[in-house]
Amino acid sequence: MIFEDARQSRDFVHVSDIVQANLLVMEHDEAAYGVFNVASGRAVTILDVAEVLIEQMGLAVEPEIVQKFRAGDIRHCVADIGRISTLGYQPRVRFADGMAALIGWVRTQSAADSFEGAARAGRAWSSRLT
């Protein structure tokens, strides 16, 4: 289930790239007390996320795009990584590769399907806002 039209975008970054950024900041005196965006600097649509998950998990499903909007949600959120790049930061893990690693880990886990309860709670919370 995907809200809006599934074209909203986010900036996904792999944890190893975050580690890289933290190490760079610690190694550069000029970065002391600075504020840096740590991200991939690339937009990925929510539809792209769904398609990668479906493909890499080998599922035969179609995303349900509900055309409903959530209060307070933003359309696009992509970071400018220019400042951290001056320290040598360069995102190394591509989105699809990070997802493949995540899916590999997920396959070693077990979980209960709690979607209906979460959706019910979301609807109840949303109705209080209107």
PDB file of C-alpha atoms in Angstrom:
ATOM      1  CA  MET A   1       0.000   0.000   0.000  1.00  0.00           C
ATOM      2  CA  ILE A   2       1.584   3.255  -1.173  1.00  0.00           C
ATOM      3  CA  PHE A   3       0.185   6.667  -0.326  1.00  0.00           C
ATOM      4  CA  GLU A   4      -0.201   9.512  -2.843  1.00  0.00           C
ATOM      5  CA  ASP A   5       0.784   8.638  -6.422  1.00  0.00           C
ATOM      6  CA  ALA A   6       3.997   6.776  -5.453  1.00  0.00           C
ATOM      7  CA  ARG A   7       6.121   9.435  -7.169  1.00  0.00           C
ATOM      8  CA  GLN A   8       7.130  11.158  -3.936  1.00  0.00           C
ATOM      9  CA  SER A   9      10.854  10.780  -3.386  1.00  0.00           C
ATOM     10  CA  ARG A  10      13.275  10.210  -0.563  1.00  0.00           C
ATOM     11  CA  ASP A  11      17.029  10.025  -0.180  1.00  0.00           C
ATOM     12  CA  PHE A  12      18.119   6.610   1.083  1.00  0.00           C
ATOM     13  CA  VAL A  13      21.646   6.130   2.388  1.00  0.00           C
ATOM     14  CA  HIS A  14      23.399   2.938   3.448  1.00  0.00           C
ATOM     15  CA  VAL A  15      24.708   2.703   6.987  1.00  0.00           C
ATOM     16  CA  SER A  16      28.263   2.126   5.730  1.00  0.00           C
ATOM     17  CA  ASP A  17      28.114   5.500   3.961  1.00  0.00           C
ATOM     18  CA  ILE A  18      27.026   7.106   7.237  1.00  0.00           C
ATOM     19  CA  VAL A  19      30.017   5.499   8.949  1.00  0.00           C
ATOM     20  CA  GLN A  20      32.270   6.861   6.192  1.00  0.00           C
ATOM     21  CA  ALA A  21      30.912  10.377   6.763  1.00  0.00           C
ATOM     22  CA  ASN A  22      31.375  10.180  10.530  1.00  0.00           C
ATOM     23  CA  LEU A  23      34.966   9.022  10.157  1.00  0.00           C
ATOM     24  CA  LEU A  24      35.739  11.826   7.706  1.00  0.00           C
ATOM     25  CA  VAL A  25      34.333  14.441  10.076  1.00  0.00           C
ATOM     26  CA  MET A  26      36.420  13.039  12.936  1.00  0.00           C
ATOM     27  CA  GLU A  27      39.567  13.094  10.779  1.00  0.00           C
ATOM     28  CA  HIS A  28      39.201  16.722   9.631  1.00  0.00           C
ATOM     29  CA  ASP A  29      39.794  19.486  12.173  1.00  0.00           C
ATOM     30  CA  GLU A  30      38.031  21.981   9.912  1.00  0.00           C
ATOM     31  CA  ALA A  31      34.829  19.951  10.329  1.00  0.00           C
ATOM     32  CA  ALA A  32      34.716  20.458  14.108  1.00  0.00           C
ATOM     33  CA  TYR A  33      31.303  21.707  15.248  1.00  0.00           C
ATOM     34  CA  GLY A  34      30.073  21.706  11.647  1.00  0.00           C
ATOM     35  CA  VAL A  35      26.697  20.602  10.405  1.00  0.00           C
ATOM     36  CA  PHE A  36      26.615  18.220   7.455  1.00  0.00           C
ATOM     37  CA  ASN A  37      23.908  16.468   5.459  1.00  0.00           C
ATOM     38  CA  VAL A  38      24.813  12.793   5.212  1.00  0.00           C
ATOM     39  CA  ALA A  39      22.838  11.077   2.489  1.00  0.00           C
ATOM     40  CA  SER A  40      23.157   9.657  -0.996  1.00  0.00           C
ATOM     41  CA  GLY A  41      22.203  12.920  -2.683  1.00  0.00           C
ATOM     42  CA  ARG A  42      19.958  10.948  -5.065  1.00  0.00           C
ATOM     43  CA  ALA A  43      16.168  10.874  -5.231  1.00  0.00           C
ATOM     44  CA  VAL A  44      14.444   7.502  -5.173  1.00  0.00           C
ATOM     45  CA  THR A  45      10.688   7.388  -5.678  1.00  0.00           C
ATOM     46  CA  ILE A  46       8.557   5.300  -3.370  1.00  0.00           C
ATOM     47  CA  LEU A  47       7.397   3.402  -6.456  1.00  0.00           C
ATOM     48  CA  ASP A  48      11.078   2.588  -7.182  1.00  0.00           C
ATOM     49  CA  VAL A  49      11.384   1.223  -3.639  1.00  0.00           C
ATOM     50  CA  ALA A  50       8.341  -0.998  -4.125  1.00  0.00           C
ATOM     51  CA  GLU A  51       9.555  -2.242  -7.508  1.00  0.00           C
ATOM     52  CA  VAL A  52      13.019  -3.094  -6.167  1.00  0.00           C
ATOM     53  CA  LEU A  53      11.500  -4.954  -3.222  1.00  0.00           C
ATOM     54  CA  ILE A  54       9.092  -6.869  -5.453  1.00  0.00           C
ATOM     55  CA  GLU A  55      11.815  -7.808  -7.928  1.00  0.00           C
ATOM     56  CA  GLN A  56      14.503  -8.738  -5.422  1.00  0.00           C
ATOM     57  CA  MET A  57      12.113 -10.742  -3.249  1.00  0.00           C
ATOM     58  CA  GLY A  58      10.685 -12.530  -6.285  1.00  0.00           C
ATOM     59  CA  LEU A  59       7.102 -11.579  -5.462  1.00  0.00           C
ATOM     60  CA  ALA A  60       4.136 -11.675  -7.829  1.00  0.00           C
ATOM     61  CA  VAL A  61       2.308  -8.610  -6.489  1.00  0.00           C
ATOM     62  CA  GLU A  62       1.449  -5.144  -7.704  1.00  0.00           C
ATOM     63  CA  PRO A  63       1.819  -2.118  -5.436  1.00  0.00           C
ATOM     64  CA  GLU A  64      -1.504  -0.674  -4.314  1.00  0.00           C
ATOM     65  CA  ILE A  65      -1.282   3.067  -4.965  1.00  0.00           C
ATOM     66  CA  VAL A  66      -4.089   4.530  -2.868  1.00  0.00           C
ATOM     67  CA  GLN A  67      -4.022   8.177  -4.008  1.00  0.00           C
ATOM     68  CA  LYS A  68      -4.555   9.277  -0.396  1.00  0.00           C
ATOM     69  CA  PHE A  69      -2.465  11.923   1.251  1.00  0.00           C
ATOM     70  CA  ARG A  70      -1.236  11.893   4.844  1.00  0.00           C
ATOM     71  CA  ALA A  71      -1.292  15.065   6.906  1.00  0.00           C
ATOM     72  CA  GLY A  72       2.192  16.494   7.330  1.00  0.00           C
ATOM     73  CA  ASP A  73       3.851  14.267   4.729  1.00  0.00           C
ATOM     74  CA  ILE A  74       6.257  15.945   2.337  1.00  0.00           C
ATOM     75  CA  ARG A  75       6.459  15.363  -1.411  1.00  0.00           C
ATOM     76  CA  HIS A  76      10.228  15.216  -1.896  1.00  0.00           C
ATOM     77  CA  CYS A  77      13.115  14.967   0.539  1.00  0.00           C
ATOM     78  CA  VAL A  78      16.604  14.807  -0.986  1.00  0.00           C
ATOM     79  CA  ALA A  79      19.722  16.110   0.725  1.00  0.00           C
ATOM     80  CA  ASP A  80      22.411  18.405  -0.627  1.00  0.00           C
ATOM     81  CA  ILE A  81      25.667  16.603   0.206  1.00  0.00           C
ATOM     82  CA  GLY A  82      27.938  19.307  -1.184  1.00  0.00           C
ATOM     83  CA  ARG A  83      29.394  20.345   2.168  1.00  0.00           C
ATOM     84  CA  ILE A  84      30.308  16.837   3.364  1.00  0.00           C
ATOM     85  CA  SER A  85      31.709  16.074  -0.111  1.00  0.00           C
ATOM     86  CA  THR A  86      34.415  18.702   0.435  1.00  0.00           C
ATOM     87  CA  LEU A  87      35.827  16.347   3.097  1.00  0.00           C
ATOM     88  CA  GLY A  88      36.011  13.504   0.566  1.00  0.00           C
ATOM     89  CA  TYR A  89      32.634  11.927   1.251  1.00  0.00           C
ATOM     90  CA  GLN A  90      31.289   9.950  -1.654  1.00  0.00           C
ATOM     91  CA  PRO A  91      28.313   7.599  -1.249  1.00  0.00           C
ATOM     92  CA  ARG A  92      29.476   4.146  -2.277  1.00  0.00           C
ATOM     93  CA  VAL A  93      26.487   1.840  -1.853  1.00  0.00           C
ATOM     94  CA  ARG A  94      23.868   2.049  -4.592  1.00  0.00           C
ATOM     95  CA  PHE A  95      20.240   1.850  -3.489  1.00  0.00           C
ATOM     96  CA  ALA A  96      19.574  -1.504  -5.194  1.00  0.00           C
ATOM     97  CA  ASP A  97      22.716  -3.025  -3.663  1.00  0.00           C
ATOM     98  CA  GLY A  98      21.759  -1.819  -0.192  1.00  0.00           C
ATOM     99  CA  MET A  99      18.284  -3.259  -0.652  1.00  0.00           C
ATOM    100  CA  ALA A 100      19.763  -6.601  -1.755  1.00  0.00           C
ATOM    101  CA  ALA A 101      21.805  -6.730   1.462  1.00  0.00           C
ATOM    102  CA  LEU A 102      18.741  -5.801   3.523  1.00  0.00           C
ATOM    103  CA  ILE A 103      16.607  -8.444   1.821  1.00  0.00           C
ATOM    104  CA  GLY A 104      19.325 -11.026   2.445  1.00  0.00           C
ATOM    105  CA  TRP A 105      19.135 -10.195   6.145  1.00  0.00           C
ATOM    106  CA  VAL A 106      15.319 -10.123   6.174  1.00  0.00           C
ATOM    107  CA  ARG A 107      15.246 -13.643   4.788  1.00  0.00           C
ATOM    108  CA  THR A 108      17.031 -14.836   7.926  1.00  0.00           C
ATOM    109  CA  GLN A 109      14.327 -13.286  10.164  1.00  0.00           C
ATOM    110  CA  SER A 110      10.776 -14.190  11.075  1.00  0.00           C
ATOM    111  CA  ALA A 111       7.980 -11.710  11.705  1.00  0.00           C
ATOM    112  CA  ALA A 112       4.250 -11.559  12.331  1.00  0.00           C
ATOM    113  CA  ASP A 113       2.009  -9.765   9.818  1.00  0.00           C
ATOM    114  CA  SER A 114       0.553  -6.817  11.757  1.00  0.00           C
ATOM    115  CA  PHE A 115      -0.438  -4.681   8.774  1.00  0.00           C
ATOM    116  CA  GLU A 116      -4.185  -4.618   9.436  1.00  0.00           C
ATOM    117  CA  GLY A 117      -3.716  -3.486  13.039  1.00  0.00           C
ATOM    118  CA  ALA A 118      -1.242  -0.790  12.002  1.00  0.00           C
ATOM    119  CA  ALA A 119      -3.537   0.416   9.205  1.00  0.00           C
ATOM    120  CA  ARG A 120      -6.476   0.566  11.640  1.00  0.00           C
ATOM    121  CA  ALA A 121      -4.396   2.577  14.131  1.00  0.00           C
ATOM    122  CA  GLY A 122      -3.269   4.919  11.335  1.00  0.00           C
ATOM    123  CA  ARG A 123      -6.846   5.546  10.242  1.00  0.00           C
ATOM    124  CA  ALA A 124      -7.907   6.249  13.829  1.00  0.00           C
ATOM    125  CA  TRP A 125      -5.005   8.676  14.327  1.00  0.00           C
ATOM    126  CA  SER A 126      -5.688  10.380  10.996  1.00  0.00           C
ATOM    127  CA  SER A 127      -9.374  10.855  11.777  1.00  0.00           C
ATOM    128  CA  ARG A 128      -8.453  12.798  14.934  1.00  0.00           C
ATOM    129  CA  LEU A 129      -6.520  15.310  12.796  1.00  0.00           C
ATOM    130  CA  THR A 130      -9.462  16.229  10.600  1.00  0.00           C
TER     131      THR A 130
END
